[in-house]
mmCIF file of C-alpha atoms in Angstrom:
data_model
loop_
_atom_site.group_PDB
_atom_site.id
_atom_site.type_symbol
_atom_site.label_atom_id
_atom_site.label_comp_id
_atom_site.label_asym_id
_atom_site.label_seq_id
_atom_site.Cartn_x
_atom_site.Cartn_y
_atom_site.Cartn_z
ATOM 1 C CA MET A 1 14.163 -34.538 -30.081
ATOM 2 C CA LYS A 2 16.536 -35.817 -27.423
ATOM 3 C CA GLU A 3 19.531 -34.432 -29.298
ATOM 4 C CA HIS A 4 17.807 -31.048 -29.637
ATOM 5 C CA GLN A 5 17.164 -30.950 -25.885
ATOM 6 C CA THR A 6 20.806 -31.822 -25.190
ATOM 7 C CA ASN A 7 21.996 -28.987 -27.431
ATOM 8 C CA GLN A 8 19.700 -26.560 -25.624
ATOM 9 C CA ASN A 9 21.055 -27.646 -22.250
ATOM 10 C CA ASN A 10 24.644 -27.304 -23.473
ATOM 11 C CA SER A 11 23.965 -23.811 -24.823
ATOM 12 C CA ARG A 12 22.399 -22.810 -21.532
ATOM 13 C CA GLU A 13 25.396 -24.068 -19.554
ATOM 14 C CA ILE A 14 27.811 -22.231 -21.854
ATOM 15 C CA ILE A 15 25.937 -18.941 -21.370
ATOM 16 C CA LEU A 16 25.740 -19.362 -17.583
ATOM 17 C CA SER A 17 29.409 -20.323 -17.412
ATOM 18 C CA ASN A 18 30.430 -17.204 -19.348
ATOM 19 C CA LEU A 19 28.329 -15.016 -17.062
ATOM 20 C CA ARG A 20 29.952 -16.505 -13.963
ATOM 21 C CA LYS A 21 33.437 -15.951 -15.371
ATOM 22 C CA ALA A 22 32.686 -12.385 -16.403
ATOM 23 C CA GLY A 23 31.966 -11.129 -12.896
ATOM 24 C CA LYS A 24 29.609 -8.366 -11.882
ATOM 25 C CA ARG A 25 31.613 -5.442 -13.251
ATOM 26 C CA ALA A 26 33.286 -6.948 -16.310
ATOM 27 C CA TRP A 27 31.888 -4.226 -18.563
ATOM 28 C CA GLU A 28 33.716 -1.584 -16.511
ATOM 29 C CA ASP A 29 37.042 -3.289 -17.249
ATOM 30 C CA ARG A 30 36.302 -3.883 -20.926
ATOM 31 C CA TRP A 31 34.903 -0.436 -21.693
ATOM 32 C CA SER A 32 36.505 1.601 -18.934
ATOM 33 C CA GLU A 33 36.585 4.747 -21.080
ATOM 34 C CA THR A 34 32.764 4.812 -21.055
ATOM 35 C CA VAL A 35 32.546 4.668 -17.252
ATOM 36 C CA PRO A 36 32.592 8.204 -15.812
ATOM 37 C CA GLU A 37 34.855 8.904 -12.862
ATOM 38 C CA GLY A 38 33.212 10.231 -9.733
ATOM 39 C CA ASN A 39 29.616 11.380 -9.482
ATOM 40 C CA VAL A 40 27.802 12.476 -12.629
ATOM 41 C CA PHE A 41 25.275 14.506 -10.625
ATOM 42 C CA ASP A 42 25.873 17.113 -7.949
ATOM 43 C CA THR A 43 25.509 16.061 -4.321
ATOM 44 C CA ILE A 44 21.959 16.662 -3.081
ATOM 45 C CA SER A 45 21.971 19.134 -0.196
ATOM 46 C CA ASP A 46 18.568 18.164 1.243
ATOM 47 C CA PRO A 47 17.823 14.516 0.329
ATOM 48 C CA PRO A 48 14.447 14.252 2.166
ATOM 49 C CA ALA A 49 13.024 17.346 0.473
ATOM 50 C CA TYR A 50 14.419 16.349 -2.925
ATOM 51 C CA PHE A 51 13.014 12.835 -2.616
ATOM 52 C CA LYS A 52 9.604 14.240 -1.660
ATOM 53 C CA GLN A 53 9.612 16.610 -4.633
ATOM 54 C CA GLU A 54 10.554 13.878 -7.114
ATOM 55 C CA LEU A 55 8.199 11.155 -5.855
ATOM 56 C CA GLU A 56 5.227 13.507 -5.563
ATOM 57 C CA SER A 57 5.844 14.646 -9.147
ATOM 58 C CA LEU A 58 5.324 10.975 -10.083
ATOM 59 C CA GLY A 59 2.028 10.715 -8.212
ATOM 60 C CA GLY A 60 3.275 9.398 -4.872
ATOM 61 C CA GLN A 61 2.656 10.869 -1.419
ATOM 62 C CA VAL A 62 5.462 11.631 1.027
ATOM 63 C CA PHE A 63 5.272 12.522 4.714
ATOM 64 C CA ILE A 64 8.464 13.624 6.459
ATOM 65 C CA GLU A 65 8.325 13.267 10.247
ATOM 66 C CA ASN A 66 10.759 14.306 12.971
ATOM 67 C CA ASN A 67 11.160 10.870 14.547
ATOM 68 C CA GLU A 68 9.963 7.268 14.504
ATOM 69 C CA VAL A 69 7.154 7.880 16.996
ATOM 70 C CA ALA A 70 5.764 10.661 14.811
ATOM 71 C CA ALA A 71 6.033 8.409 11.749
ATOM 72 C CA TRP A 72 3.939 5.661 13.332
ATOM 73 C CA THR A 73 1.485 8.256 14.620
ATOM 74 C CA ARG A 74 1.120 9.442 11.024
ATOM 75 C CA LEU A 75 0.414 5.878 9.917
ATOM 76 C CA GLY A 76 -2.293 5.557 12.571
ATOM 77 C CA LYS A 77 -3.898 8.812 11.435
ATOM 78 C CA LEU A 78 -3.893 7.686 7.814
ATOM 79 C CA LYS A 79 -5.550 4.419 8.809
ATOM 80 C CA GLN A 80 -8.280 6.293 10.659
ATOM 81 C CA GLU A 81 -8.822 8.935 7.977
ATOM 82 C CA ARG A 82 -8.811 6.468 5.085
ATOM 83 C CA GLY A 83 -10.780 3.719 6.802
ATOM 84 C CA TRP A 84 -8.126 1.057 6.306
ATOM 85 C CA LYS A 85 -9.109 -2.203 8.021
ATOM 86 C CA GLN A 86 -5.783 -3.973 8.295
ATOM 87 C CA PHE A 87 -2.223 -4.088 7.011
ATOM 88 C CA TRP A 88 -0.509 -6.888 5.167
ATOM 89 C CA VAL A 89 2.969 -7.062 6.723
ATOM 90 C CA ALA A 90 5.709 -9.601 6.008
ATOM 91 C CA ASP A 91 8.617 -7.938 7.814
ATOM 92 C CA GLU A 92 8.737 -9.291 11.376
ATOM 93 C CA GLU A 93 10.000 -6.026 12.901
ATOM 94 C CA LEU A 94 7.210 -4.020 11.279
ATOM 95 C CA LYS A 95 4.663 -6.638 12.309
ATOM 96 C CA LYS A 96 5.855 -6.449 15.922
ATOM 97 C CA LYS A 97 5.592 -2.651 15.878
ATOM 98 C CA CYS A 98 2.063 -2.789 14.449
ATOM 99 C CA LEU A 99 0.936 -5.161 17.181
ATOM 100 C CA GLU A 100 2.483 -2.934 19.872
ATOM 101 C CA LEU A 101 0.458 0.003 18.551
ATOM 102 C CA ASP A 102 -2.759 -1.995 18.075
ATOM 103 C CA LEU A 103 -2.614 -1.639 14.302
ATOM 104 C CA PRO A 104 -4.413 -4.693 12.840
ATOM 105 C CA VAL A 105 -2.194 -7.020 10.851
ATOM 106 C CA SER A 106 -3.577 -9.530 8.350
ATOM 107 C CA GLU A 107 -2.771 -13.203 8.787
ATOM 108 C CA CYS A 108 -3.296 -13.717 5.068
ATOM 109 C CA VAL A 109 -0.425 -15.480 3.328
ATOM 110 C CA PRO A 110 0.674 -15.052 -0.311
ATOM 111 C CA GLY A 111 -1.739 -16.825 -2.622
ATOM 112 C CA GLU A 112 -4.801 -16.304 -0.440
ATOM 113 C CA GLU A 113 -7.314 -13.595 -1.282
ATOM 114 C CA ASP A 114 -8.762 -11.316 1.350
ATOM 115 C CA GLU A 115 -10.853 -8.333 0.297
ATOM 116 C CA ASP A 116 -10.036 -6.545 3.560
ATOM 117 C CA ILE A 117 -6.369 -6.344 2.633
ATOM 118 C CA SER A 118 -6.095 -2.992 0.913
ATOM 119 C CA VAL A 119 -2.753 -1.852 2.326
ATOM 120 C CA GLY A 120 0.676 -3.438 2.139
ATOM 121 C CA LEU A 121 3.176 -2.094 4.682
ATOM 122 C CA THR A 122 6.906 -2.459 4.063
ATOM 123 C CA SER A 123 10.240 -0.881 4.752
ATOM 124 C CA CYS A 124 12.805 -0.693 1.953
ATOM 125 C CA GLU A 125 16.474 -1.118 1.168
ATOM 126 C CA ALA A 126 17.024 2.511 0.165
ATOM 127 C CA LEU A 127 15.270 5.715 -0.845
ATOM 128 C CA ILE A 128 16.782 7.220 -4.002
ATOM 129 C CA ALA A 129 16.570 11.004 -3.705
ATOM 130 C CA LEU A 130 17.635 11.791 -7.273
ATOM 131 C CA THR A 131 14.742 9.927 -8.888
ATOM 132 C CA GLY A 132 12.227 9.769 -6.027
ATOM 133 C CA SER A 133 12.430 5.981 -6.168
ATOM 134 C CA ILE A 134 12.119 3.254 -3.546
ATOM 135 C CA LEU A 135 14.559 0.369 -3.731
ATOM 136 C CA VAL A 136 13.125 -2.897 -2.394
ATOM 137 C CA SER A 137 14.303 -6.501 -2.433
ATOM 138 C CA SER A 138 12.881 -9.963 -1.938
ATOM 139 C CA ALA A 139 15.090 -10.420 1.133
ATOM 140 C CA ALA A 140 13.041 -8.110 3.362
ATOM 141 C CA SER A 141 9.351 -8.533 2.512
ATOM 142 C CA GLY A 142 9.274 -11.070 -0.294
ATOM 143 C CA ARG A 143 8.114 -10.338 -3.830
ATOM 144 C CA LYS A 144 4.336 -10.111 -3.689
ATOM 145 C CA ILE A 145 3.643 -7.541 -0.995
ATOM 146 C CA ASN A 146 5.032 -4.651 -3.083
ATOM 147 C CA ILE A 147 2.555 -5.224 -5.924
ATOM 148 C CA PHE A 148 -0.450 -7.184 -4.618
ATOM 149 C CA PRO A 149 -2.339 -4.685 -2.376
ATOM 150 C CA PRO A 150 -3.889 -1.635 -4.091
ATOM 151 C CA ILE A 151 -2.149 0.678 -1.604
ATOM 152 C CA HIS A 152 1.542 0.397 -0.739
ATOM 153 C CA VAL A 153 2.838 2.223 2.341
ATOM 154 C CA VAL A 154 6.583 2.435 2.955
ATOM 155 C CA ILE A 155 7.901 3.498 6.348
ATOM 156 C CA ALA A 156 11.642 4.155 6.521
ATOM 157 C CA GLY A 157 14.293 6.118 8.383
ATOM 158 C CA LYS A 158 16.284 8.970 6.871
ATOM 159 C CA ASP A 159 19.385 6.798 7.139
ATOM 160 C CA LEU A 160 18.075 4.910 4.099
ATOM 161 C CA LEU A 161 18.144 8.029 1.920
ATOM 162 C CA VAL A 162 20.909 8.016 -0.692
ATOM 163 C CA ASP A 163 21.583 10.243 -3.665
ATOM 164 C CA SER A 164 21.678 7.769 -6.551
ATOM 165 C CA ILE A 165 20.648 4.285 -7.656
ATOM 166 C CA LYS A 166 24.328 3.291 -7.602
ATOM 167 C CA ASP A 167 24.525 4.282 -3.931
ATOM 168 C CA GLY A 168 21.391 2.255 -3.209
ATOM 169 C CA LEU A 169 22.776 -0.878 -4.867
ATOM 170 C CA GLU A 170 26.011 -0.515 -2.912
ATOM 171 C CA LYS A 171 23.961 -0.256 0.277
ATOM 172 C CA ILE A 172 22.271 -3.568 -0.556
ATOM 173 C CA GLU A 173 25.570 -5.290 -1.369
ATOM 174 C CA ASN A 174 27.114 -4.113 1.897
ATOM 175 C CA LYS A 175 24.089 -5.317 3.866
ATOM 176 C CA TYR A 176 23.802 -8.799 2.358
ATOM 177 C CA GLY A 177 27.307 -9.423 1.050
ATOM 178 C CA GLY A 178 25.820 -9.626 -2.440
ATOM 179 C CA ARG A 179 22.507 -9.034 -4.139
ATOM 180 C CA PRO A 180 19.194 -10.738 -3.248
ATOM 181 C CA SER A 181 17.385 -12.767 -5.909
ATOM 182 C CA GLN A 182 15.121 -9.829 -6.754
ATOM 183 C CA ILE A 183 15.695 -6.086 -6.549
ATOM 184 C CA SER A 184 12.980 -3.658 -7.663
ATOM 185 C CA LEU A 185 12.942 0.083 -8.140
ATOM 186 C CA ILE A 186 9.542 1.660 -7.481
ATOM 187 C CA SER A 187 8.977 5.145 -8.891
ATOM 188 C CA GLY A 188 5.417 6.199 -8.123
ATOM 189 C CA PRO A 189 2.129 4.272 -8.268
ATOM 190 C CA SER A 190 1.521 1.684 -10.992
ATOM 191 C CA ARG A 191 0.439 3.256 -14.263
ATOM 192 C CA THR A 192 -0.107 2.003 -17.786
ATOM 193 C CA ALA A 193 -1.446 3.360 -21.058
ATOM 194 C CA ASP A 194 -1.370 0.133 -23.065
ATOM 195 C CA ILE A 195 -4.976 0.364 -24.251
ATOM 196 C CA GLU A 196 -5.840 3.290 -26.542
ATOM 197 C CA LYS A 197 -3.141 5.346 -24.773
ATOM 198 C CA THR A 198 -5.523 5.938 -21.869
ATOM 199 C CA LEU A 199 -3.704 6.300 -18.541
ATOM 200 C CA VAL A 200 -4.883 3.746 -15.987
ATOM 201 C CA MET A 201 -3.644 3.704 -12.393
ATOM 202 C CA GLY A 202 -3.199 0.455 -10.498
ATOM 203 C CA ALA A 203 -3.544 -1.969 -13.399
ATOM 204 C CA HIS A 204 -0.247 -3.763 -12.723
ATOM 205 C CA GLY A 205 0.407 -2.849 -9.101
ATOM 206 C CA PRO A 206 -0.619 -0.432 -6.328
ATOM 207 C CA ARG A 207 -2.693 2.545 -7.421
ATOM 208 C CA GLU A 208 -1.351 4.517 -4.449
ATOM 209 C CA LEU A 209 2.170 4.795 -3.068
ATOM 210 C CA ILE A 210 2.668 6.481 0.298
ATOM 211 C CA THR A 211 6.069 6.952 1.923
ATOM 212 C CA ILE A 212 6.581 7.989 5.547
ATOM 213 C CA ILE A 213 10.135 9.084 6.363
ATOM 214 C CA TYR A 214 11.457 9.727 9.863
#
């Protein structure tokens, strides 16, 4: 048994060692002929409108506002119209802004249950116009807030809009000098059809995804 465990540990170290030696873009060097030069897709002329079109086709909601004040005003209106009680916010800048505008913020911490928490509020690392996707990482708001509440609201500036996933990943690498421990790509609300091929919303994450861009 002890020998078996030792062999497993050795195998694990060999694999990890090979991965470290390979580098992040080793496949580009080894199979360079398969890596296209330049952009595969045309440049998007109106990223906000394209992002809105793509995400809404996936069941998300997108509001495009003229400035940050209008974006937060929109959030306040949504809270009033939808009867939201409070927001779960991990990002300190967003939390500070909520408190300035008298938007109630939950003191609940990951692992605690609070039935009043129906809305998670986050920013993001990038908005991918081509696919209508939201790129998030564990560095900004942790891992749980993007999937725990039934409603996920993202508020972000237009400066975070990029054309492609590749551009979004480069944005993250430039910001952190590498990649955070977790990077997720969110394309619409959670949906699954595992059981009898019946579509169910919100089974494995938020049933609603709302993005406010300014």
